[in-house]
Coordinates of C-alpha atoms in Angstrom, one line a residue:
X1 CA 146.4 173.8 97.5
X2 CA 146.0 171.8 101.0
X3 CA 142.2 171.6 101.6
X4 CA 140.5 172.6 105.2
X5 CA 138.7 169.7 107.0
X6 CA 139.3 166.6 108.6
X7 CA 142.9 165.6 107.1
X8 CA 143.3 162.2 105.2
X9 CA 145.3 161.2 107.9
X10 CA 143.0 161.8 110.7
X11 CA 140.2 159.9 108.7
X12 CA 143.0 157.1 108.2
X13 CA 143.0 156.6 111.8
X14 CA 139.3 157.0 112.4
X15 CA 139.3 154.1 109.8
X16 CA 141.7 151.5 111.5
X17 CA 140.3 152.0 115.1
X18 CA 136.6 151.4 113.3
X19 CA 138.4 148.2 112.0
X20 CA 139.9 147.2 115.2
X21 CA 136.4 148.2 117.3
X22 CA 134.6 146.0 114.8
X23 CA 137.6 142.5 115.5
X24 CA 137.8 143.2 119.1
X25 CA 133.8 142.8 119.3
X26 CA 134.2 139.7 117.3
X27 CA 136.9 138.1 119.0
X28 CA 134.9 138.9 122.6
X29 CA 131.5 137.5 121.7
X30 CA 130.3 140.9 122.4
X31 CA 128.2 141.6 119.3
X32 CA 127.7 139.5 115.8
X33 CA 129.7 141.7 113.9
X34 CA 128.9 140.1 110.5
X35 CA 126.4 142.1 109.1
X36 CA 128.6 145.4 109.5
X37 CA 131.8 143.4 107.6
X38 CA 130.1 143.4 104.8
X39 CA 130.0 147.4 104.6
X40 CA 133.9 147.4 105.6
X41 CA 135.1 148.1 102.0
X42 CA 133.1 151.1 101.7
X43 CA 135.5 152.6 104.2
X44 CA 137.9 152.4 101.9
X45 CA 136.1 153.8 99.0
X46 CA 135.1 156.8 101.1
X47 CA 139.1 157.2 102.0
X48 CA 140.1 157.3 98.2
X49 CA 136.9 159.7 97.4
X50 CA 138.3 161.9 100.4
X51 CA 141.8 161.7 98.9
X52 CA 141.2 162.9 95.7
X53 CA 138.9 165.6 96.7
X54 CA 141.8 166.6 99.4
X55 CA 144.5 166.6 97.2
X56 CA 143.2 168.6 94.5
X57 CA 143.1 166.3 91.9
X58 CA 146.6 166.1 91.7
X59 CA 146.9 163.0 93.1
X60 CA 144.2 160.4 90.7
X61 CA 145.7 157.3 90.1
X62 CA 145.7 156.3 93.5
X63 CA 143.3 156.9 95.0
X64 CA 141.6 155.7 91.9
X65 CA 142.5 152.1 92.4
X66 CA 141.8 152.0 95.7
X67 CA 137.9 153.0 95.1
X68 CA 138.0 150.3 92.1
X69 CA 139.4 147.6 94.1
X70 CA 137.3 148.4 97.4
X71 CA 134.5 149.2 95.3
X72 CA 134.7 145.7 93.4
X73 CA 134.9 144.0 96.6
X74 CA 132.0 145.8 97.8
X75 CA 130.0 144.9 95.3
X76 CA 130.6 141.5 95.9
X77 CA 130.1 141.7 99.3
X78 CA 126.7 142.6 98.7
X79 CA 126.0 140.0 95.7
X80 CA 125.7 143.1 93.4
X81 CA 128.2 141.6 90.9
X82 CA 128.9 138.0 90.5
X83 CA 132.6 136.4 90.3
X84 CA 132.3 135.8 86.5
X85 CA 131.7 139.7 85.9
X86 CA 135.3 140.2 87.9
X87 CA 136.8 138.2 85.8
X88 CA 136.0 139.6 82.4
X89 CA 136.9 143.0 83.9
X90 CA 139.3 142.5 86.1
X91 CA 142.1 143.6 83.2
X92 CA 140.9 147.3 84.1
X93 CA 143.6 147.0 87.0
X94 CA 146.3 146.4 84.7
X95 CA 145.1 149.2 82.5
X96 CA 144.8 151.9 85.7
X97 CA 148.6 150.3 87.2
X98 CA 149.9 151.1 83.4
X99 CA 148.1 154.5 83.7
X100 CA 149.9 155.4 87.1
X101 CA 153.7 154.9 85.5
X102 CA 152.8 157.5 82.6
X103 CA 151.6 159.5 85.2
X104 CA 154.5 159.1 87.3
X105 CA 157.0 159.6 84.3
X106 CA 154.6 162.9 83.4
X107 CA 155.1 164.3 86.6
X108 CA 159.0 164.0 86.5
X109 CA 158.6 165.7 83.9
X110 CA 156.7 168.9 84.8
X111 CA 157.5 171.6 87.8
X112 CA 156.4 170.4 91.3
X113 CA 153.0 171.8 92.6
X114 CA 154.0 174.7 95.0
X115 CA 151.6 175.0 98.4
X116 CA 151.4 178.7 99.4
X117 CA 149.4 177.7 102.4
X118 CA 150.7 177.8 106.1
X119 CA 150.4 173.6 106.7
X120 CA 149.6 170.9 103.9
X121 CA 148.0 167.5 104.2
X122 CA 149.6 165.6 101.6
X123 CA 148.4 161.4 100.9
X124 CA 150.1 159.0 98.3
X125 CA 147.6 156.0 97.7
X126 CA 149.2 153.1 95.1
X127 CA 150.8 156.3 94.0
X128 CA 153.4 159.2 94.7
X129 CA 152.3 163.1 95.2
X130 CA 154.9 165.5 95.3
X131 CA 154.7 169.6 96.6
X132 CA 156.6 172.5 97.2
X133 CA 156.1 174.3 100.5
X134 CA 156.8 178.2 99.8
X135 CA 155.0 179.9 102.9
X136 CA 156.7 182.8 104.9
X137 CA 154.6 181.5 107.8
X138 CA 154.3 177.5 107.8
X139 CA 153.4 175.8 111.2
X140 CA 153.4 172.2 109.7
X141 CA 151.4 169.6 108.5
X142 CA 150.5 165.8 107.6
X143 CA 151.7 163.4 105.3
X144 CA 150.2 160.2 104.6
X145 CA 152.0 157.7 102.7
X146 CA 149.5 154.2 102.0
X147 CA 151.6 151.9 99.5
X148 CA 152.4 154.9 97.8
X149 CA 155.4 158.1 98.3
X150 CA 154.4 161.3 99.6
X151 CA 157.6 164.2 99.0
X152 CA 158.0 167.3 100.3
X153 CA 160.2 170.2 99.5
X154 CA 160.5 173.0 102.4
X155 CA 163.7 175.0 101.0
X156 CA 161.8 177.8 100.5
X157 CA 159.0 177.8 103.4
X158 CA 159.9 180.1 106.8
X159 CA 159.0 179.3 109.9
X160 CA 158.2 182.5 111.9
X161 CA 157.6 180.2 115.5
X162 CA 159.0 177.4 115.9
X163 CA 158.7 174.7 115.8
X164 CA 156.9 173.5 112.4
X165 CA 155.7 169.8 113.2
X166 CA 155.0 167.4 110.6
X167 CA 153.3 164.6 111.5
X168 CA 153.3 161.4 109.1
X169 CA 152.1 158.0 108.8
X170 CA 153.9 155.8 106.2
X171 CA 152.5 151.9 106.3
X172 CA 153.9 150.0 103.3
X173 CA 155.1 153.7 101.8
X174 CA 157.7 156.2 102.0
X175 CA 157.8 160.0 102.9
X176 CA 160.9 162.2 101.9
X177 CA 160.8 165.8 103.5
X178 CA 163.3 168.1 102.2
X179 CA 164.4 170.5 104.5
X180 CA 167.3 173.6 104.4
X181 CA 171.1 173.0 105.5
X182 CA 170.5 175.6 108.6
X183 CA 167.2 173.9 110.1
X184 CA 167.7 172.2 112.9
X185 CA 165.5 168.8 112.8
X186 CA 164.1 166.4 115.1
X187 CA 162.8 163.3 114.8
X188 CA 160.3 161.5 117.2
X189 CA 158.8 158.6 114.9
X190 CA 157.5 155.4 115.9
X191 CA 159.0 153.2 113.2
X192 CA 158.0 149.7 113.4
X193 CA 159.3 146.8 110.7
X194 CA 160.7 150.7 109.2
X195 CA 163.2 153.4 109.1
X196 CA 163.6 156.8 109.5
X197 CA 166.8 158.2 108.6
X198 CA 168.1 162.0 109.0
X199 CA 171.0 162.1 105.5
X200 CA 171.4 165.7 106.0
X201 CA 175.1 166.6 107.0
X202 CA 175.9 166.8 110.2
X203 CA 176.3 170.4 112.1
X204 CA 179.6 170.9 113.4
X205 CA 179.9 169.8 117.2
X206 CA 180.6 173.7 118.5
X207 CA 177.6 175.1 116.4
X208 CA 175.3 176.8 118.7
X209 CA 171.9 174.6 119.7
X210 CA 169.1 176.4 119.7
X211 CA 166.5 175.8 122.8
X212 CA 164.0 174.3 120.4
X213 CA 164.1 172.4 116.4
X214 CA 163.2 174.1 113.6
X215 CA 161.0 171.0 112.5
X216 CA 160.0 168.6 114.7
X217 CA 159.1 165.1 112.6
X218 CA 157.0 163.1 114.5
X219 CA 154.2 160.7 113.6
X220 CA 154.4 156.2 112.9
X221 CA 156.2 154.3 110.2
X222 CA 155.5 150.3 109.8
X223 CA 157.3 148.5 106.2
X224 CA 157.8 152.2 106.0
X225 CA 160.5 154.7 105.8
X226 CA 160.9 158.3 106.8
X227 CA 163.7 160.4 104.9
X228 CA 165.3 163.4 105.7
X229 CA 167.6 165.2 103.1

């Protein structure tokens, strides 16, 4: 079930302009930014601990690696661990990538996690998370996809007042939003070095167009793609 709170994709955000705040003031002269550098990793760490508590649990494996690897360059950052540690334990990785494709077969495997809830806030992290929307009432949501797939099914979710807007950033990832034949869908993406495609059929030309979509996609893709089907 989609957790209240700030979404992962809002603290995604808050992340990257914190990042760019920190290079502008370094490429300006404004302020020695050096010191604060060091904490950047921890960022990420918090983004991975905020992923897993937001999803559930259901998605681990990424957001697992993530806090490993930013939390192993923290450490290093702050001379907490030493290079020659890394490198006897560095194998880990290998064990937690193998880890996340038996997972991934596993969850082929098993029925899709269904989300009663009005909106969802969905994130895939070195990872893929898949739900089923089944609301009588759903208004939209977010889906972040970071190296990772985020897929949503919406067959069986109503929208009572349209429209539902899903907003999604995909940066090295891929969302796929499954929506019903009679949904009318629009797409206002930013796609940069990405693509968002729309392979539902088309509706015939002298169909009846409503005032307003049923869904309105919006949101930024970069080495990204946004599906439709």
């Amino acid at each position: 079930m989609a957790r209240r709170g700030i979404s992962t994709q809002a603290l995604t955000g808050a992340i990257i302009v914190l990042i760019g705040g920190l290079l502008l003031l370094g490429t300006t002269g404004a302020y020695d930014v050096g010191a604060l550098w060091r904490y950047v990793p921890s960022l990420f760490v918090l983004l991975g601990v905020w992923a897993l508590y937001r999803s559930g649990l259901q998605n681990v494996t990424g957001p697992v690696i993530l806090i490993v690897v930013a939390g192993t360059i923290q450490l290093l950052a702050l001379d907490l661990v030493t290079g020659d540690v890394i490198a006897r334990w560095w194998p880990l990785l290998v064990v937690l990538f193998g880890l996340s494709v038996l997972l991934g077969r596993w969850r082929q495997r098993r029925r899709i996690p269904d989300v009663s809830t009005d909106d969802f806030d969905l994130i895939g992290i070195f990872g893929g998370t898949e739900r089923r929307v089944t609301s009588g009432s759903f208004h939209g949501g977010t889906a972040t996809a970071l190296f990772g797939g985020v897929d949503v099914d919406l067959r069986d979710a109503t929208i009572t007042d349209p429209p539902a807007v899903v907003t999604v950033t995909a940066i090295f990832g891929g969302v796929e939003i499954t929506a019903p034949e009679e949904w009318v869908v629009e797409v206002d993406a930013i796609p940069v070095f990405g693509g968002v495609e729309d392979e539902r059929p088309r509706r015939p030309s002298d169909a009846a167009q409503p005032d307003e979509p049923d869904l309105l996609v919006t949101g930024f893709v970069a080495f990204g793609a946004i599906s439709i089907d």
